[in-house]
CSV table of C-alpha atoms in Angstrom, one decimal:
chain,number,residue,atom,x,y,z
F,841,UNK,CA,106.6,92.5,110.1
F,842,UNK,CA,107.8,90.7,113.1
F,843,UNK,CA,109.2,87.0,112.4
F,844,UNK,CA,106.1,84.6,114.2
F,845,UNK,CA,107.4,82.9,117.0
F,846,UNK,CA,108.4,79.1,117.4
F,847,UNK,CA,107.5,78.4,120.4
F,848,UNK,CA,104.7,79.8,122.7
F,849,UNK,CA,103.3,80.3,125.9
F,850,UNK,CA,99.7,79.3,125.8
F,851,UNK,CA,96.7,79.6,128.2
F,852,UNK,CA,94.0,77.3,127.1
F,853,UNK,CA,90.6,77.3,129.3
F,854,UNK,CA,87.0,75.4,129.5
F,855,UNK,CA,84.2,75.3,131.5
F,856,UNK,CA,84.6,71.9,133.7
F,857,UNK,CA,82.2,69.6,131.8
F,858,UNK,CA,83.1,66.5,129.5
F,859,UNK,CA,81.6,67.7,126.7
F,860,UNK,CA,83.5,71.4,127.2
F,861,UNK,CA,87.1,70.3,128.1
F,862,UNK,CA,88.1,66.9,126.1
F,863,UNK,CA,87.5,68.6,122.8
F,864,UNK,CA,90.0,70.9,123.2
F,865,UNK,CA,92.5,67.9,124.7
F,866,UNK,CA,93.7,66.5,121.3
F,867,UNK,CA,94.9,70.4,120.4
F,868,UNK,CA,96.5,71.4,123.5
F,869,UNK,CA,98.6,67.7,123.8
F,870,UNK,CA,99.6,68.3,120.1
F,871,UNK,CA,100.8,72.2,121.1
F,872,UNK,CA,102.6,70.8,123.7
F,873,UNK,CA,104.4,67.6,121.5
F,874,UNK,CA,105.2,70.7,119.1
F,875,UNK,CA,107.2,72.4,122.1
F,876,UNK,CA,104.7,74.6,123.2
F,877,UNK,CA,103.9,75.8,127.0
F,878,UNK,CA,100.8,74.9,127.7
F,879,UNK,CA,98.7,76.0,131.0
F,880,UNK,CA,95.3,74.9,131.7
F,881,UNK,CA,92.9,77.2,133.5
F,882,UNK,CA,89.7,75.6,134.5
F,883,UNK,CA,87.7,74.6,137.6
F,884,UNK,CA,90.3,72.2,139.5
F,885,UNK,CA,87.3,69.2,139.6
F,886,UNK,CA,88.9,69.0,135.7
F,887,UNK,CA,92.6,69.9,137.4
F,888,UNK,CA,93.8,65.8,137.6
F,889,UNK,CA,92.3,65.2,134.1
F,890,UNK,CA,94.5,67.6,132.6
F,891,UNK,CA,97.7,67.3,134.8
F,892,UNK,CA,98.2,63.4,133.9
F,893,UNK,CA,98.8,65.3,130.6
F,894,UNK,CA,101.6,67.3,131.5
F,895,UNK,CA,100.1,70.6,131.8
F,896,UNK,CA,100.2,73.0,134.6
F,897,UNK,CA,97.0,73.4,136.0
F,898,UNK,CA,95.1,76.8,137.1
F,899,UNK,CA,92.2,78.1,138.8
F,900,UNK,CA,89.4,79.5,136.8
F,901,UNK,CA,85.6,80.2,136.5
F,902,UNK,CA,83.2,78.4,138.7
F,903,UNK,CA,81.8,74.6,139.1
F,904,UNK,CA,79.2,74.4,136.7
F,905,UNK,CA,76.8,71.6,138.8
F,906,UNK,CA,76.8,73.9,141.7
F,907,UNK,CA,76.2,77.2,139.5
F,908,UNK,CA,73.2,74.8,137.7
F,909,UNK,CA,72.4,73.7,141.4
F,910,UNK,CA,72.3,77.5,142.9
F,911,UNK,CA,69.9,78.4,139.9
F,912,UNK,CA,67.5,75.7,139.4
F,913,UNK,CA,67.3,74.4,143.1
F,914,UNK,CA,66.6,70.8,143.8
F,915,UNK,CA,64.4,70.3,140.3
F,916,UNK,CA,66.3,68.1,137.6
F,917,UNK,CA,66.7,68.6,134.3
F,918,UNK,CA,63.8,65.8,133.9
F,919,UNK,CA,61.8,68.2,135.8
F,920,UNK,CA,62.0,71.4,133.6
F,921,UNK,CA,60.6,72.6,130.5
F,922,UNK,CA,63.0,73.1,127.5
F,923,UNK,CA,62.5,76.8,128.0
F,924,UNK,CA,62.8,76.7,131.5
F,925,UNK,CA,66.2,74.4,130.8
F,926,UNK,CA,67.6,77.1,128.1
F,927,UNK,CA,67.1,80.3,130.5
F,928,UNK,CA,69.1,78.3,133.3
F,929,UNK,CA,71.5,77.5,130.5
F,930,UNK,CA,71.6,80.7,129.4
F,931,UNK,CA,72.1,82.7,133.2
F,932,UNK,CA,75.1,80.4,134.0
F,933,UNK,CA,76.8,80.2,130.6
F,934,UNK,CA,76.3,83.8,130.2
F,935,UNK,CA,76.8,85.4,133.5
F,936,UNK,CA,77.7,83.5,136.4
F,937,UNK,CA,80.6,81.5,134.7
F,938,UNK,CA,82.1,84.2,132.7
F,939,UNK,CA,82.1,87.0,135.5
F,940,UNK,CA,84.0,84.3,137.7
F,941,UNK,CA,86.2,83.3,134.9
F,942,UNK,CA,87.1,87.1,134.3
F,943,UNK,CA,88.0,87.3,138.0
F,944,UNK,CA,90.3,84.5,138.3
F,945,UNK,CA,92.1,85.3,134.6
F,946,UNK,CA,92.5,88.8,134.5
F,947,UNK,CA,94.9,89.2,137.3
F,948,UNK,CA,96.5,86.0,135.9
F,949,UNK,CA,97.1,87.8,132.6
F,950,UNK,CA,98.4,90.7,134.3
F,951,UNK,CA,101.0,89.1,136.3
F,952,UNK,CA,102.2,86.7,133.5
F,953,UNK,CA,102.5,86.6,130.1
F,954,UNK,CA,101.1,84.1,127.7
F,955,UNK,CA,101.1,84.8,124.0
F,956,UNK,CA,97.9,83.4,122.9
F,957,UNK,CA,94.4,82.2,124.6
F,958,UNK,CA,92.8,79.0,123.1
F,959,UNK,CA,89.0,79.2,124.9
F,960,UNK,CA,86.3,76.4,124.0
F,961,UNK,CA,83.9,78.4,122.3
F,962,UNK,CA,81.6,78.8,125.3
F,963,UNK,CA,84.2,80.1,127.7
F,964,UNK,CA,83.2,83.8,127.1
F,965,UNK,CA,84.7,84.8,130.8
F,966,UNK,CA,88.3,83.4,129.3
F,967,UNK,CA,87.6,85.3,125.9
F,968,UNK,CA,86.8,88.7,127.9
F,969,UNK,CA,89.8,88.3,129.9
F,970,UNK,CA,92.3,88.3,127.0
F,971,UNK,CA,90.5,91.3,125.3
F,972,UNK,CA,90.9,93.3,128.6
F,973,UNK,CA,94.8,92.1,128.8
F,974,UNK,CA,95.8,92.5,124.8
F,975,UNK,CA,96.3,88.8,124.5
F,976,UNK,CA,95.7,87.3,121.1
F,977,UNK,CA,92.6,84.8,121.5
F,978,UNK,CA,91.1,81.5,119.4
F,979,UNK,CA,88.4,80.2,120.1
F,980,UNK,CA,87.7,76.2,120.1
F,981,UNK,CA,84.7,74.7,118.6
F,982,UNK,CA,82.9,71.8,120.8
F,983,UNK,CA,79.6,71.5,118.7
F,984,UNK,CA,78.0,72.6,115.4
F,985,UNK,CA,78.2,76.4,115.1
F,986,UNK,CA,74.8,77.5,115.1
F,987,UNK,CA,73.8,81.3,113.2
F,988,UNK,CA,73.4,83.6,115.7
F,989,UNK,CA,70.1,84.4,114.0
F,990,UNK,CA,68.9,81.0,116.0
F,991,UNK,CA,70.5,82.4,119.2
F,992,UNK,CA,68.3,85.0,120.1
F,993,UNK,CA,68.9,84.9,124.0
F,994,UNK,CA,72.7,84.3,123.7
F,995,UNK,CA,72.9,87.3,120.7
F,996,UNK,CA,71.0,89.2,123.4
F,997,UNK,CA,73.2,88.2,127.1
F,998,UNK,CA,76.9,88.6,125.2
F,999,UNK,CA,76.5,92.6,124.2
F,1000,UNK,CA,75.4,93.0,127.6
F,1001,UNK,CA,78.0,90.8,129.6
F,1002,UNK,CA,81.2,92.5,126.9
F,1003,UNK,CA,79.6,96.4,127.9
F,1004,UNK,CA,80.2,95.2,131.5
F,1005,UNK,CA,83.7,94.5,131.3
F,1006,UNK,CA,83.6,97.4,128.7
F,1007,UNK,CA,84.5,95.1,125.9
F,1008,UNK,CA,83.6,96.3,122.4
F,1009,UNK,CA,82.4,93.4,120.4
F,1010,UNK,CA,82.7,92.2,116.5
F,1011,UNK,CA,79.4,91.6,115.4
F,1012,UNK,CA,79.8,88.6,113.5
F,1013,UNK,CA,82.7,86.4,114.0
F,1014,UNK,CA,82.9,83.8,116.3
F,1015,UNK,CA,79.6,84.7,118.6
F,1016,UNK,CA,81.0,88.1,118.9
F,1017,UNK,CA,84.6,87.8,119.9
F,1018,UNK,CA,86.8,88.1,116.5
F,1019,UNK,CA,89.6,85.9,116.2
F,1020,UNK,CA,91.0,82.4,114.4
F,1021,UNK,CA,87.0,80.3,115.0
F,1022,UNK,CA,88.4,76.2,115.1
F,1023,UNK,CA,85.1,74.3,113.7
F,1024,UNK,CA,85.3,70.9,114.8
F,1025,UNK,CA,82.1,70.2,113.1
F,1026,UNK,CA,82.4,68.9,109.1
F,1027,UNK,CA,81.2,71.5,106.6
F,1028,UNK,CA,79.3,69.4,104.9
F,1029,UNK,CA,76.7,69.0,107.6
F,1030,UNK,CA,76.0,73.3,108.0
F,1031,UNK,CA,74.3,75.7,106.0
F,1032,UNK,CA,75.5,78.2,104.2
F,1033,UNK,CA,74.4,81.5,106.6
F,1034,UNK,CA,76.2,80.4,109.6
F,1035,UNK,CA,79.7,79.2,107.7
F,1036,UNK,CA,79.4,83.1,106.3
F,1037,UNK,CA,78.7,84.4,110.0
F,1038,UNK,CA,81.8,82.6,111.4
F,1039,UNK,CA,83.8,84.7,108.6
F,1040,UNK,CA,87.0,83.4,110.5
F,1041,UNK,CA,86.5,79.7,110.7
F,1042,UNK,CA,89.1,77.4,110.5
F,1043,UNK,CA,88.3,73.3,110.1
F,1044,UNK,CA,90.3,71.2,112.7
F,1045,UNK,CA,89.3,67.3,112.9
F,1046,UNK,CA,87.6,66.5,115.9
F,1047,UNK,CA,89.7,63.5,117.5
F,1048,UNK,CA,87.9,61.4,120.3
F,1049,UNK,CA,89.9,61.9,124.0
F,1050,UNK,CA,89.0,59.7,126.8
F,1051,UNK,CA,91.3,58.6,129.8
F,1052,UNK,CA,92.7,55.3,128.8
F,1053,UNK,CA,91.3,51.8,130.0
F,1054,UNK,CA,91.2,48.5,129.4
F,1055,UNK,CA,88.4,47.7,126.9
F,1056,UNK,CA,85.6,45.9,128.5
F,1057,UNK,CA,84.6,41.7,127.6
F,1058,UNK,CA,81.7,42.9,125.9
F,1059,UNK,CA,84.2,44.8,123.3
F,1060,UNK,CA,86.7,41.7,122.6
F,1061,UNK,CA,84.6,38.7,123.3
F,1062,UNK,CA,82.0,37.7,121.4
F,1063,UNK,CA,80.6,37.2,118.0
F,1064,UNK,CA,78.0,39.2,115.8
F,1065,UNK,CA,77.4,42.9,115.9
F,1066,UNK,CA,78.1,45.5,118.6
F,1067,UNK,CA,76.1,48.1,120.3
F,1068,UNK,CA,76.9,50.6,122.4
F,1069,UNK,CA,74.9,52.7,124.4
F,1070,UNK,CA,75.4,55.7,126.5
F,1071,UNK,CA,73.5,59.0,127.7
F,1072,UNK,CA,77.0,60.8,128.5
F,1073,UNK,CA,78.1,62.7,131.4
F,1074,UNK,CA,75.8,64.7,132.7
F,1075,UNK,CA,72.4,63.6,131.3
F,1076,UNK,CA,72.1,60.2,132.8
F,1077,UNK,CA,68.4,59.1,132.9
F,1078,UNK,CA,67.5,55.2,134.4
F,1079,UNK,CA,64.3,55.3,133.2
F,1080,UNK,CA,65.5,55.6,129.8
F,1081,UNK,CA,68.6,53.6,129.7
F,1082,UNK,CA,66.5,50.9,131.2
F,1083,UNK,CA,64.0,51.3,128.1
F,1084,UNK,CA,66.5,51.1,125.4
F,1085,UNK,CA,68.6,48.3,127.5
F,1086,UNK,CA,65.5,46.5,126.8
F,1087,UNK,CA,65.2,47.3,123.0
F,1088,UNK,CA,68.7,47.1,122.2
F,1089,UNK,CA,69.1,43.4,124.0
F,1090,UNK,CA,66.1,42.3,122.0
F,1091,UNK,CA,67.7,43.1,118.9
F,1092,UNK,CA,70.0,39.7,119.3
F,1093,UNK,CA,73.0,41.8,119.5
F,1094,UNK,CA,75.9,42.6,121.7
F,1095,UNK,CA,75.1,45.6,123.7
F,1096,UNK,CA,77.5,47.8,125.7
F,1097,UNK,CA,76.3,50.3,128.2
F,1098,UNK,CA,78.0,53.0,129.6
F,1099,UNK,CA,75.9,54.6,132.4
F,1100,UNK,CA,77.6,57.2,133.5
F,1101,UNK,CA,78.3,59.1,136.8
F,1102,UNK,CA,75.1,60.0,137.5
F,1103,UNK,CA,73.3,57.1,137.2
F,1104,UNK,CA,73.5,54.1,140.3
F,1105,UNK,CA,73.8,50.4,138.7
F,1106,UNK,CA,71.4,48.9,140.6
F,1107,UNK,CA,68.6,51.2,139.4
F,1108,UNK,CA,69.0,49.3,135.8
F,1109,UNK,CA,68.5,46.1,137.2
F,1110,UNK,CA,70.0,43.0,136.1
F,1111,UNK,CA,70.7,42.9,132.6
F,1112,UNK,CA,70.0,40.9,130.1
F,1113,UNK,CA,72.5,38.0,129.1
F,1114,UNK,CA,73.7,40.0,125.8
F,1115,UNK,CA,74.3,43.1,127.9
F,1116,UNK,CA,77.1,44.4,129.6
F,1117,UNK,CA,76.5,47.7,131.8
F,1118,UNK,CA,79.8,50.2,133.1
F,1119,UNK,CA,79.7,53.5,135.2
F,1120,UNK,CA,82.4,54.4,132.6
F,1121,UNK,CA,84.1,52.8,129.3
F,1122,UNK,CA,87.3,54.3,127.4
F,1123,UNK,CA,84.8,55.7,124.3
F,1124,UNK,CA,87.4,57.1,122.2
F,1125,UNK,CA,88.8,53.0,122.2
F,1126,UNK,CA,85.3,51.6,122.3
F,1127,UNK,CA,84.0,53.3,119.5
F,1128,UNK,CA,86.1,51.5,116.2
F,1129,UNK,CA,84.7,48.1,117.3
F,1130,UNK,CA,81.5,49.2,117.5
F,1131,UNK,CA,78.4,49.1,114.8
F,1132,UNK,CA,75.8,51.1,116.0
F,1133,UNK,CA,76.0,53.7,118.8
F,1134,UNK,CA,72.5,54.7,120.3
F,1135,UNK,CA,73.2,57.9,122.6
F,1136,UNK,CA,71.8,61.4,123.6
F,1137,UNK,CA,73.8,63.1,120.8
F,1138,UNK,CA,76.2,65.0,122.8
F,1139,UNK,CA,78.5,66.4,120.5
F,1140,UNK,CA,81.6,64.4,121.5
F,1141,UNK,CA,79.7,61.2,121.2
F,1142,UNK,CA,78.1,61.9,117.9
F,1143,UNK,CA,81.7,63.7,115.8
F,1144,UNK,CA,83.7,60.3,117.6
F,1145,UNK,CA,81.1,58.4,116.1
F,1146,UNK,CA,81.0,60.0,113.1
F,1147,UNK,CA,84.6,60.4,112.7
F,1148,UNK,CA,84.9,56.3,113.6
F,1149,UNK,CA,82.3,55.6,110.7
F,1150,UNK,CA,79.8,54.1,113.0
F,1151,UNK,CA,75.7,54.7,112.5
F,1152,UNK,CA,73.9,56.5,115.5
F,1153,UNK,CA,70.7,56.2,116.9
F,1154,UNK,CA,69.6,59.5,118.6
F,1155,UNK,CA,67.9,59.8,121.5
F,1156,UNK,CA,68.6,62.9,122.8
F,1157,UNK,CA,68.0,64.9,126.2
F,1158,UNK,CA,68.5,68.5,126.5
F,1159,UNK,CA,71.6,71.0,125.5
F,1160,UNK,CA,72.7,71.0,121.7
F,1161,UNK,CA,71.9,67.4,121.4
F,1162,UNK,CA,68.7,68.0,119.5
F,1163,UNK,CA,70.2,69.9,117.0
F,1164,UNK,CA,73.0,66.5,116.5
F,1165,UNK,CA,70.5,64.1,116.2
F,1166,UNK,CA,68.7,66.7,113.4
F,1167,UNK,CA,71.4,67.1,111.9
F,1168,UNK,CA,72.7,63.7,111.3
F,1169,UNK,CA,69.1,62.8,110.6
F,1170,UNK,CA,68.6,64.6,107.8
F,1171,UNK,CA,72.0,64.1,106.7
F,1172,UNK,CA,70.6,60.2,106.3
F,1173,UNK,CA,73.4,58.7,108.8
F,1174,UNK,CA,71.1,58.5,111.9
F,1175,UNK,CA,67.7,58.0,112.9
F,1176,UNK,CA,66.2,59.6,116.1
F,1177,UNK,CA,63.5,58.9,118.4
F,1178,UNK,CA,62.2,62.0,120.8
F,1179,UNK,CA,60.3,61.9,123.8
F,1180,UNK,CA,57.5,59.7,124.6
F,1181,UNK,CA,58.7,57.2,121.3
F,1182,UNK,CA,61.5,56.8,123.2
F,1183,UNK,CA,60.3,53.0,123.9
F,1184,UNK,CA,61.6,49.2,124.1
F,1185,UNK,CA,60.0,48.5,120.6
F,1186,UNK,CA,60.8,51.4,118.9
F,1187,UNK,CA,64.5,50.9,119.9
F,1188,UNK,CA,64.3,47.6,118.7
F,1189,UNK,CA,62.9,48.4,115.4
F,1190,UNK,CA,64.9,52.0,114.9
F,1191,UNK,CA,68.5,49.7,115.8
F,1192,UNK,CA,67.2,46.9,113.3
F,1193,UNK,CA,66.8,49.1,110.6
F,1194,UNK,CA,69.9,50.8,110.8
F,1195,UNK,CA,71.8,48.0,111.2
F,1196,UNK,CA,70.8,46.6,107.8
F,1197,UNK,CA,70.5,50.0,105.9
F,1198,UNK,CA,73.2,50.3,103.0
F,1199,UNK,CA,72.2,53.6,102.3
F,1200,UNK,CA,73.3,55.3,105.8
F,1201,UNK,CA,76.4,53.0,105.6
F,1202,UNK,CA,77.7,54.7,102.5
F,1203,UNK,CA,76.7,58.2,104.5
F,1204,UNK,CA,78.4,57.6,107.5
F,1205,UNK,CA,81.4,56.4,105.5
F,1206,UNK,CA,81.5,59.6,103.5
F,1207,UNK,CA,81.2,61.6,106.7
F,1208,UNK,CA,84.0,59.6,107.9
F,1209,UNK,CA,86.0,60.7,104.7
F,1210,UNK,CA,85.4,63.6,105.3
F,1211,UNK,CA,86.5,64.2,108.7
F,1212,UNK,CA,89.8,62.1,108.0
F,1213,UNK,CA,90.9,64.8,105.1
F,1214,UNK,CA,89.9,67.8,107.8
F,1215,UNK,CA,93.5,69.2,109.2
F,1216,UNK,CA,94.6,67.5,112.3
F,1217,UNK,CA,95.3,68.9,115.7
F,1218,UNK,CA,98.8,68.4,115.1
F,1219,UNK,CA,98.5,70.5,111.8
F,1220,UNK,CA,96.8,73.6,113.5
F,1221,UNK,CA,99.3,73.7,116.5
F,1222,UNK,CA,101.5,74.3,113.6
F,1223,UNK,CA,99.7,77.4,113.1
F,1224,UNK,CA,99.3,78.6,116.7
F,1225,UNK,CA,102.4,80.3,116.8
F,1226,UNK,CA,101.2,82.8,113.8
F,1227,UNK,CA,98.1,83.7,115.8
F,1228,UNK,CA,100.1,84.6,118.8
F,1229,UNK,CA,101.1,87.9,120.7
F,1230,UNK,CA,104.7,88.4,119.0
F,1231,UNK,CA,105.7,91.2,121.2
């Protein structure tokens, strides 16, 4: 057996989203502390994000608003049908990102070497591409790994997209791919079928990443309880942020709003004395001071929250944010609220509750445990080296 090698030359790639590419952050800045060489290959709108950091930056795959834009046309997200939302999810997750992504990497991977690939889970174009070039590949969690048994269009577009590139697949492990599976997601919160599906799963701790900032007033000043609120990235929705602003400020509480790039300020109107309303907060510092976070359940917001020991209050939008706020419900360390309940009073009443509830404080403490003793990024760039190409 050949001695594994210390240090590495590693590729790492996402799809340029938030949710998709901080995830993997915490990992690829601990490779690099452990004397690693790290490149980045993702759509360049995520190229300055992960520069600052040190790594050199690549090309790869395609802008995933204008791929959502070119198949949905000028309806929103509001406008659509869950089914109609998961088919459009579906084509440009499954085919239009991943044949781009092949087409940037694979030449990439023939002219250089790199000893290992670490692709966010849905990054199947990056996967393919280091099947077709013999290069070792790991695949990063960003949400709760789901059986594929409850994936029936994905189970059905990934044979189809690997015979393409005339990949041969492994029918089980990671979604098909085979290889080292990083869950980010705590164990205790999955079910037994899909923890045996993802036969190669290895835990890694999900650490909050957000550009620094300074923390808002709202944060340091101020006495009582805090709030925060946000609908992420990409789901921003005025007409609902307005209805829990409402809620949340008649709670009596401090409440902290992060809109988001997609939603304009003065839609929200002027807020209420107790509230404080940003385009954009540092989360992964926001999140310790805070008491209850009431958000669309993105997967980043909820494990942060988790991981900080902070109650949520779900109100979630589209994507894998349902299955969060279901999760965590029945877990007992959230509540949700879905659709049309999504109103002023029941805000007010869901946040009360929680607030005061000793029951989902002992939860969400456990949870917190739990992710704490989960190894660290630093701890599984350790092992990067022995999953490497050590020719």
């Amino acid at each position: 057996m050949l001695p594994t090698l210390e240090r590495v030359k590693i590729l790492f790639s996402s799809l340029p989203a938030h949710g998709h590419t901080f995830p993997l952050l915490p990992l690829a800045i601990a490779a690099k502390a452990a004397g690693h060489e790290i490149t980045y290959a993702t759509w360049e709108t995520f190229h300055p994000v992960v520069a600052a950091l040190g790594f050199e930056t690549v090309h790869a795959g395609g802008d995933m608003a204008t791929e959502f834009k070119r198949v949905v046309g000028d309806r929103t997200l509001q406008d659509m049908d869950p089914e109609e939302v998961t088919g459009a999810a579906m084509r440009v997750f499954g085919e239009v990102l991943p044949r781009q992504a092949v087409a940037d990497l694979l030449p990439l991977f023939r002219e250089r070497h790199f000893d290992l690939v670490v692709n966010e889970s849905a990054a199947f174009g990056a996967a393919i591409a280091a099947k077709l070039a013999g290069i070792p590949a790991v695949a990063h969690g960003i949400s709760k790994p789901t059986s594929l048994a409850h994936l029936p269009a994905l189970k059905d577009i990934l044979p189809t997209l690997a015979a393409e590139f005339g990949v041969e697949l492994d029918g089980t492990n990671r979604l098909g791919f085979g290889g080292p599976y990083l869950d980010i997601y705590p164990e205790s919160l999955q079910d037994k079928e899909t923890l045996a599906e993802y036969a190669t799963r290895v835990p890694l701790r999900p650490v909050a990443f957000a550009a620094p900032g300074e923390l808002p007033a709202a944060v340091t000043q101020g006495g009582g309880k805090l709030i925060y609120l946000t609908l992420g990235t990409a789901f921003g929705n005025p007409a609902v942020l307005r209805e829990a602003i409402d809620g949340l400020a008649a709670t009596g509480h401090r409440v902290l709003v992060a809109a988001g790039p997609t939603v304009d300020l003065s839609a929200l109107g002027e807020p209420p004395a107790n509230v404080a309303i940003e385009s954009w907060v540092p989360q992964a510092e926001v999140l310790p001071h805070t008491d209850l976070v009431v958000h669309h359940g993105g997967s980043g917001t909820t494990l942060g929250a988790a991981a900080a020991g902070v109650r949520q209050l779900f109100v979630p939008q589209g994507a894998d944010q349902f299955t969060n706020a279901e999760t965590f419900t029945t877990a007992g360390a959230a509540k949700q609220l879905l659709g049309d309940a999504v109103t002023a009073a029941a805000l007010t009443e869901a946040a009360t509750d929680l607030l005061a509830d000793d029951t989902a404080a002992k939860i969400v403490a456990a949870l917190a445990e739990e992710i704490a003793t989960m190894p660290s990024p630093t701890d599984i760039a350790a092992r990067l080296p022995e999953w490497a190409d050590q020719q």
